[in-house]
Tab-separated table of N, CA and C in Angstrom:
chain	number	residue	atom	x	y	z
P	57	MET	N	-1.128	102.295	-40.606
P	57	MET	CA	-0.282	101.319	-39.971
P	57	MET	C	1.162	101.813	-39.998
P	58	GLY	N	1.841	101.671	-38.872
P	58	GLY	CA	3.213	102.144	-38.772
P	58	GLY	C	4.196	101.203	-39.455
P	59	ASP	N	5.327	101.764	-39.812
P	59	ASP	CA	6.380	100.962	-40.448
P	59	ASP	C	7.318	100.430	-39.368
P	60	ASN	N	7.421	99.141	-39.263
P	60	ASN	CA	8.302	98.514	-38.277
P	60	ASN	C	9.701	98.258	-38.815
P	61	GLY	N	10.018	98.805	-39.919
P	61	GLY	CA	11.320	98.547	-40.535
P	61	GLY	C	11.167	97.452	-41.574
P	62	GLY	N	12.127	97.337	-42.410
P	62	GLY	CA	12.074	96.340	-43.470
P	62	GLY	C	12.268	94.924	-42.946
P	63	MET	N	11.440	94.051	-43.393
P	63	MET	CA	11.611	92.645	-43.033
P	63	MET	C	12.442	91.975	-44.118
P	64	SER	N	13.275	91.092	-43.692
P	64	SER	CA	14.086	90.399	-44.682
P	64	SER	C	13.329	89.182	-45.167
P	65	ASP	N	13.413	88.951	-46.440
P	65	ASP	CA	12.777	87.771	-47.026
P	65	ASP	C	13.656	86.562	-46.787
P	66	PRO	N	13.055	85.420	-46.505
P	66	PRO	CA	13.881	84.219	-46.344
P	66	PRO	C	14.502	83.816	-47.673
P	67	ALA	N	15.672	83.244	-47.580
P	67	ALA	CA	16.353	82.813	-48.795
P	67	ALA	C	15.600	81.633	-49.394
P	68	LEU	N	15.279	81.747	-50.659
P	68	LEU	CA	14.536	80.669	-51.311
P	68	LEU	C	15.422	79.467	-51.590
P	69	ALA	N	16.621	79.736	-51.990
P	69	ALA	CA	17.564	78.654	-52.261
P	69	ALA	C	18.896	79.018	-51.613
P	70	PRO	N	19.030	78.772	-50.288
P	70	PRO	CA	20.285	79.162	-49.621
P	70	PRO	C	21.453	78.322	-50.107
P	71	ARG	N	22.630	78.910	-49.974
P	71	ARG	CA	23.839	78.181	-50.350
P	71	ARG	C	24.019	76.973	-49.441
P	72	ASN	N	24.661	75.954	-49.962
P	72	ASN	CA	24.919	74.752	-49.182
P	72	ASN	C	26.037	75.044	-48.189
P	73	ALA	N	25.757	74.836	-46.907
P	73	ALA	CA	26.729	75.154	-45.861
P	73	ALA	C	27.906	74.187	-45.879
P	74	PHE	N	27.694	72.974	-46.336
P	74	PHE	CA	28.752	71.977	-46.313
P	74	PHE	C	29.835	72.265	-47.356
P	75	VAL	N	29.514	73.033	-48.385
P	75	VAL	CA	30.510	73.378	-49.405
P	75	VAL	C	31.626	74.213	-48.789
P	76	GLY	N	31.286	75.135	-47.905
P	76	GLY	CA	32.300	75.948	-47.236
P	76	GLY	C	33.223	75.112	-46.373
P	77	VAL	N	32.660	74.090	-45.717
P	77	VAL	CA	33.476	73.195	-44.897
P	77	VAL	C	34.426	72.395	-45.792
P	78	LEU	N	33.921	71.918	-46.916
P	78	LEU	CA	34.774	71.160	-47.840
P	78	LEU	C	35.876	72.019	-48.445
P	79	ILE	N	35.585	73.279	-48.700
P	79	ILE	CA	36.612	74.180	-49.232
P	79	ILE	C	37.741	74.346	-48.218
P	80	VAL	N	37.386	74.535	-46.965
P	80	VAL	CA	38.400	74.695	-45.921
P	80	VAL	C	39.224	73.413	-45.786
P	81	TRP	N	38.567	72.269	-45.828
P	81	TRP	CA	39.298	70.997	-45.733
P	81	TRP	C	40.232	70.810	-46.922
P	82	ALA	N	39.795	71.172	-48.115
P	82	ALA	CA	40.648	71.024	-49.303
P	82	ALA	C	41.867	71.941	-49.210
P	83	VAL	N	41.670	73.160	-48.746
P	83	VAL	CA	42.804	74.076	-48.592
P	83	VAL	C	43.762	73.560	-47.520
P	84	ALA	N	43.222	72.954	-46.475
P	84	ALA	CA	44.076	72.392	-45.418
P	84	ALA	C	44.929	71.252	-45.958
P	85	VAL	N	44.345	70.402	-46.783
P	85	VAL	CA	45.113	69.298	-47.375
P	85	VAL	C	46.202	69.830	-48.288
P	86	VAL	N	45.867	70.786	-49.130
P	86	VAL	CA	46.861	71.358	-50.056
P	86	VAL	C	47.960	72.076	-49.283
P	87	ALA	N	47.588	72.823	-48.243
P	87	ALA	CA	48.588	73.555	-47.455
P	87	ALA	C	49.519	72.604	-46.722
P	88	SER	N	48.979	71.550	-46.127
P	88	SER	CA	49.851	70.635	-45.379
P	88	SER	C	50.745	69.820	-46.303
P	89	ILE	N	50.248	69.455	-47.460
P	89	ILE	CA	51.121	68.765	-48.419
P	89	ILE	C	52.194	69.718	-48.933
P	90	GLY	N	51.820	70.958	-49.198
P	90	GLY	CA	52.804	71.947	-49.632
P	90	GLY	C	53.879	72.190	-48.588
P	91	VAL	N	53.481	72.294	-47.326
P	91	VAL	CA	54.463	72.466	-46.260
P	91	VAL	C	55.345	71.234	-46.156
P	92	GLY	N	54.757	70.057	-46.265
P	92	GLY	CA	55.543	68.824	-46.163
P	92	GLY	C	56.541	68.650	-47.279
P	93	VAL	N	56.200	69.142	-48.462
P	93	VAL	CA	57.083	68.964	-49.616
P	93	VAL	C	58.146	70.059	-49.688
P	94	PHE	N	57.761	71.307	-49.447
P	94	PHE	CA	58.653	72.427	-49.719
P	94	PHE	C	59.440	72.947	-48.516
P	95	VAL	N	59.120	72.497	-47.312
P	95	VAL	CA	59.782	73.008	-46.111
P	95	VAL	C	60.664	71.912	-45.539
P	96	SER	N	61.847	72.309	-45.046
P	96	SER	CA	62.757	71.320	-44.466
P	96	SER	C	62.154	70.749	-43.175
P	97	SER	N	62.650	69.608	-42.779
P	97	SER	CA	62.023	68.876	-41.675
P	97	SER	C	62.093	69.615	-40.335
P	98	GLU	N	63.138	70.400	-40.093
P	98	GLU	CA	63.214	71.098	-38.812
P	98	GLU	C	62.263	72.295	-38.736
P	99	TRP	N	61.809	72.817	-39.866
P	99	TRP	CA	60.881	73.948	-39.887
P	99	TRP	C	59.451	73.532	-40.223
P	100	ARG	N	59.200	72.237	-40.356
P	100	ARG	CA	57.895	71.762	-40.792
P	100	ARG	C	56.793	72.047	-39.757
P	101	VAL	N	57.042	71.782	-38.496
P	101	VAL	CA	56.007	71.984	-37.462
P	101	VAL	C	55.647	73.464	-37.299
P	102	PRO	N	56.616	74.383	-37.215
P	102	PRO	CA	56.206	75.794	-37.125
P	102	PRO	C	55.401	76.265	-38.331
P	103	TRP	N	55.747	75.798	-39.515
P	103	TRP	CA	55.001	76.214	-40.692
P	103	TRP	C	53.626	75.559	-40.755
P	104	LEU	N	53.486	74.371	-40.208
P	104	LEU	CA	52.155	73.764	-40.122
P	104	LEU	C	51.264	74.548	-39.164
P	105	ILE	N	51.844	75.078	-38.090
P	105	ILE	CA	51.073	75.903	-37.160
P	105	ILE	C	50.639	77.206	-37.836
P	106	VAL	N	51.527	77.807	-38.609
P	106	VAL	CA	51.177	79.025	-39.351
P	106	VAL	C	50.083	78.724	-40.371
P	107	ALA	N	50.203	77.598	-41.058
P	107	ALA	CA	49.194	77.214	-42.041
P	107	ALA	C	47.849	76.970	-41.362
P	108	PHE	N	47.861	76.361	-40.186
P	108	PHE	CA	46.602	76.131	-39.479
P	108	PHE	C	45.973	77.454	-39.033
P	109	GLY	N	46.778	78.416	-38.637
P	109	GLY	CA	46.237	79.742	-38.321
P	109	GLY	C	45.540	80.365	-39.518
P	110	GLY	N	46.138	80.210	-40.695
P	110	GLY	CA	45.483	80.691	-41.912
P	110	GLY	C	44.199	79.938	-42.216
P	111	ILE	N	44.178	78.652	-41.899
P	111	ILE	CA	42.981	77.845	-42.117
P	111	ILE	C	41.847	78.305	-41.208
P	112	VAL	N	42.168	78.653	-39.967
P	112	VAL	CA	41.134	79.151	-39.042
P	112	VAL	C	40.549	80.452	-39.569
P	113	LEU	N	41.402	81.347	-40.048
P	113	LEU	CA	40.905	82.605	-40.617
P	113	LEU	C	40.072	82.358	-41.869
P	114	LEU	N	40.507	81.414	-42.699
P	114	LEU	CA	39.738	81.065	-43.894
P	114	LEU	C	38.388	80.473	-43.522
P	115	SER	N	38.358	79.696	-42.463
P	115	SER	CA	37.102	79.108	-42.015
P	115	SER	C	36.101	80.190	-41.598
P	116	PHE	N	36.570	81.158	-40.829
P	116	PHE	CA	35.696	82.265	-40.449
P	116	PHE	C	35.222	83.038	-41.674
P	117	ALA	N	36.136	83.336	-42.583
P	117	ALA	CA	35.771	84.113	-43.770
P	117	ALA	C	34.776	83.354	-44.643
P	118	THR	N	34.981	82.070	-44.800
P	118	THR	CA	34.080	81.272	-45.627
P	118	THR	C	32.682	81.222	-45.030
P	119	GLN	N	32.589	81.026	-43.731
P	119	GLN	CA	31.278	80.935	-43.105
P	119	GLN	C	30.604	82.298	-42.984
P	120	LEU	N	31.376	83.373	-42.883
P	120	LEU	CA	30.775	84.709	-42.924
P	120	LEU	C	30.262	85.019	-44.317
P	121	TRP	N	30.956	84.539	-45.328
P	121	TRP	CA	30.514	84.733	-46.703
P	121	TRP	C	29.196	84.003	-46.944
P	122	TYR	N	28.998	82.883	-46.258
P	122	TYR	CA	27.762	82.120	-46.387
P	122	TYR	C	26.557	82.955	-46.010
P	123	GLY	N	26.690	83.787	-45.001
P	123	GLY	CA	25.669	84.777	-44.694
P	123	GLY	C	24.496	84.308	-43.861
P	124	ARG	N	24.600	83.203	-43.170
P	124	ARG	CA	23.513	82.753	-42.302
P	124	ARG	C	24.032	82.587	-40.885
P	125	THR	N	23.216	82.986	-39.931
P	125	THR	CA	23.648	82.916	-38.536
P	125	THR	C	23.361	81.560	-37.911
P	126	GLN	N	22.391	80.843	-38.430
P	126	GLN	CA	22.037	79.551	-37.849
P	126	GLN	C	23.166	78.559	-38.081
P	127	GLY	N	23.707	78.023	-36.998
P	127	GLY	CA	24.744	77.005	-37.103
P	127	GLY	C	26.131	77.528	-37.416
P	128	PHE	N	26.363	78.828	-37.211
P	128	PHE	CA	27.665	79.406	-37.546
P	128	PHE	C	28.789	78.751	-36.748
P	129	ILE	N	28.603	78.644	-35.434
P	129	ILE	CA	29.643	78.060	-34.581
P	129	ILE	C	29.871	76.601	-34.944
P	130	LEU	N	28.808	75.882	-35.239
P	130	LEU	CA	28.934	74.477	-35.622
P	130	LEU	C	29.702	74.324	-36.925
P	131	ARG	N	29.421	75.178	-37.903
P	131	ARG	CA	30.123	75.099	-39.190
P	131	ARG	C	31.591	75.480	-39.050
P	132	VAL	N	31.871	76.542	-38.298
P	132	VAL	CA	33.268	76.959	-38.103
P	132	VAL	C	34.037	75.891	-37.322
P	133	GLY	N	33.410	75.377	-36.269
P	133	GLY	CA	34.055	74.334	-35.482
P	133	GLY	C	34.302	73.067	-36.289
P	134	GLY	N	33.319	72.675	-37.076
P	134	GLY	CA	33.486	71.479	-37.903
P	134	GLY	C	34.572	71.633	-38.944
P	135	SER	N	34.635	72.794	-39.552
P	135	SER	CA	35.662	72.982	-40.575
P	135	SER	C	37.056	73.076	-39.973
P	136	THR	N	37.200	73.734	-38.821
P	136	THR	CA	38.541	73.844	-38.240
P	136	THR	C	39.005	72.536	-37.604
P	137	ILE	N	38.102	71.833	-36.921
P	137	ILE	CA	38.510	70.548	-36.326
P	137	ILE	C	38.805	69.524	-37.407
P	138	GLY	N	37.994	69.508	-38.456
P	138	GLY	CA	38.270	68.606	-39.566
P	138	GLY	C	39.594	68.920	-40.249
P	139	ALA	N	39.868	70.212	-40.418
P	139	ALA	CA	41.141	70.610	-41.024
P	139	ALA	C	42.311	70.241	-40.126
P	140	LEU	N	42.132	70.398	-38.810
P	140	LEU	CA	43.192	70.013	-37.875
P	140	LEU	C	43.469	68.515	-37.954
P	141	LEU	N	42.436	67.711	-38.016
P	141	LEU	CA	42.619	66.264	-38.130
P	141	LEU	C	43.288	65.878	-39.447
P	142	LEU	N	42.853	66.494	-40.543
P	142	LEU	CA	43.474	66.200	-41.839
P	142	LEU	C	44.946	66.598	-41.852
P	143	MET	N	45.246	67.771	-41.329
P	143	MET	CA	46.637	68.215	-41.289
P	143	MET	C	47.466	67.323	-40.373
P	144	GLY	N	46.873	66.849	-39.282
P	144	GLY	CA	47.586	65.941	-38.387
P	144	GLY	C	47.906	64.611	-39.036
P	145	VAL	N	46.943	64.054	-39.760
P	145	VAL	CA	47.178	62.772	-40.439
P	145	VAL	C	48.252	62.920	-41.511
P	146	ILE	N	48.203	64.011	-42.260
P	146	ILE	CA	49.211	64.216	-43.307
P	146	ILE	C	50.587	64.452	-42.691
P	147	SER	N	50.651	65.190	-41.584
P	147	SER	CA	51.953	65.416	-40.949
P	147	SER	C	52.494	64.133	-40.330
P	148	ILE	N	51.621	63.260	-39.832
P	148	ILE	CA	52.080	61.953	-39.348
P	148	ILE	C	52.677	61.160	-40.501
P	149	GLY	N	52.052	61.244	-41.654
P	149	GLY	CA	52.597	60.563	-42.832
P	149	GLY	C	53.970	61.089	-43.215
P	150	PHE	N	54.153	62.401	-43.185
P	150	PHE	CA	55.466	62.955	-43.486
P	150	PHE	C	56.491	62.594	-42.403
P	151	GLY	N	56.039	62.524	-41.153
P	151	GLY	CA	56.943	62.126	-40.071
P	151	GLY	C	57.397	60.676	-40.214
P	152	LEU	N	56.477	59.798	-40.555
P	152	LEU	CA	56.845	58.397	-40.768
P	152	LEU	C	57.733	58.234	-41.989
P	153	ALA	N	57.489	59.020	-43.013
P	153	ALA	CA	58.351	58.963	-44.200
P	153	ALA	C	59.759	59.435	-43.873
P	154	ALA	N	59.887	60.422	-42.973
P	154	ALA	CA	61.214	60.891	-42.588
P	154	ALA	C	61.950	59.848	-41.762
P	155	LEU	N	61.223	59.038	-40.996
P	155	LEU	CA	61.866	57.980	-40.217
P	155	LEU	C	62.376	56.844	-41.106
P	156	VAL	N	61.651	56.569	-42.164
P	156	VAL	CA	62.023	55.458	-43.042
P	156	VAL	C	63.268	55.787	-43.866
P	157	THR	N	63.392	57.024	-44.314
P	157	THR	CA	64.545	57.362	-45.173
P	157	THR	C	65.779	57.694	-44.392
């Protein structure tokens, strides 16, 4: 019988895909709070855009580290859209706080 190449064994206990999404969301919350606290108000939006670019790269890296192709686009999309929404809500909070003071 000929050798058709090595077959890969299925993962018996694959990593939880949702953990990678939660990690990206947690980093997005920490990054947006850090930008809101440490950056002056006129530079806050450009730095939030830079932070979101880093979040997108982190999302890709986290899901590539997961090592499964099934649902890759869904996981990356969910983590980046969720991070965008979280960062937007936090930036709205900082914007409203700047209006009050």
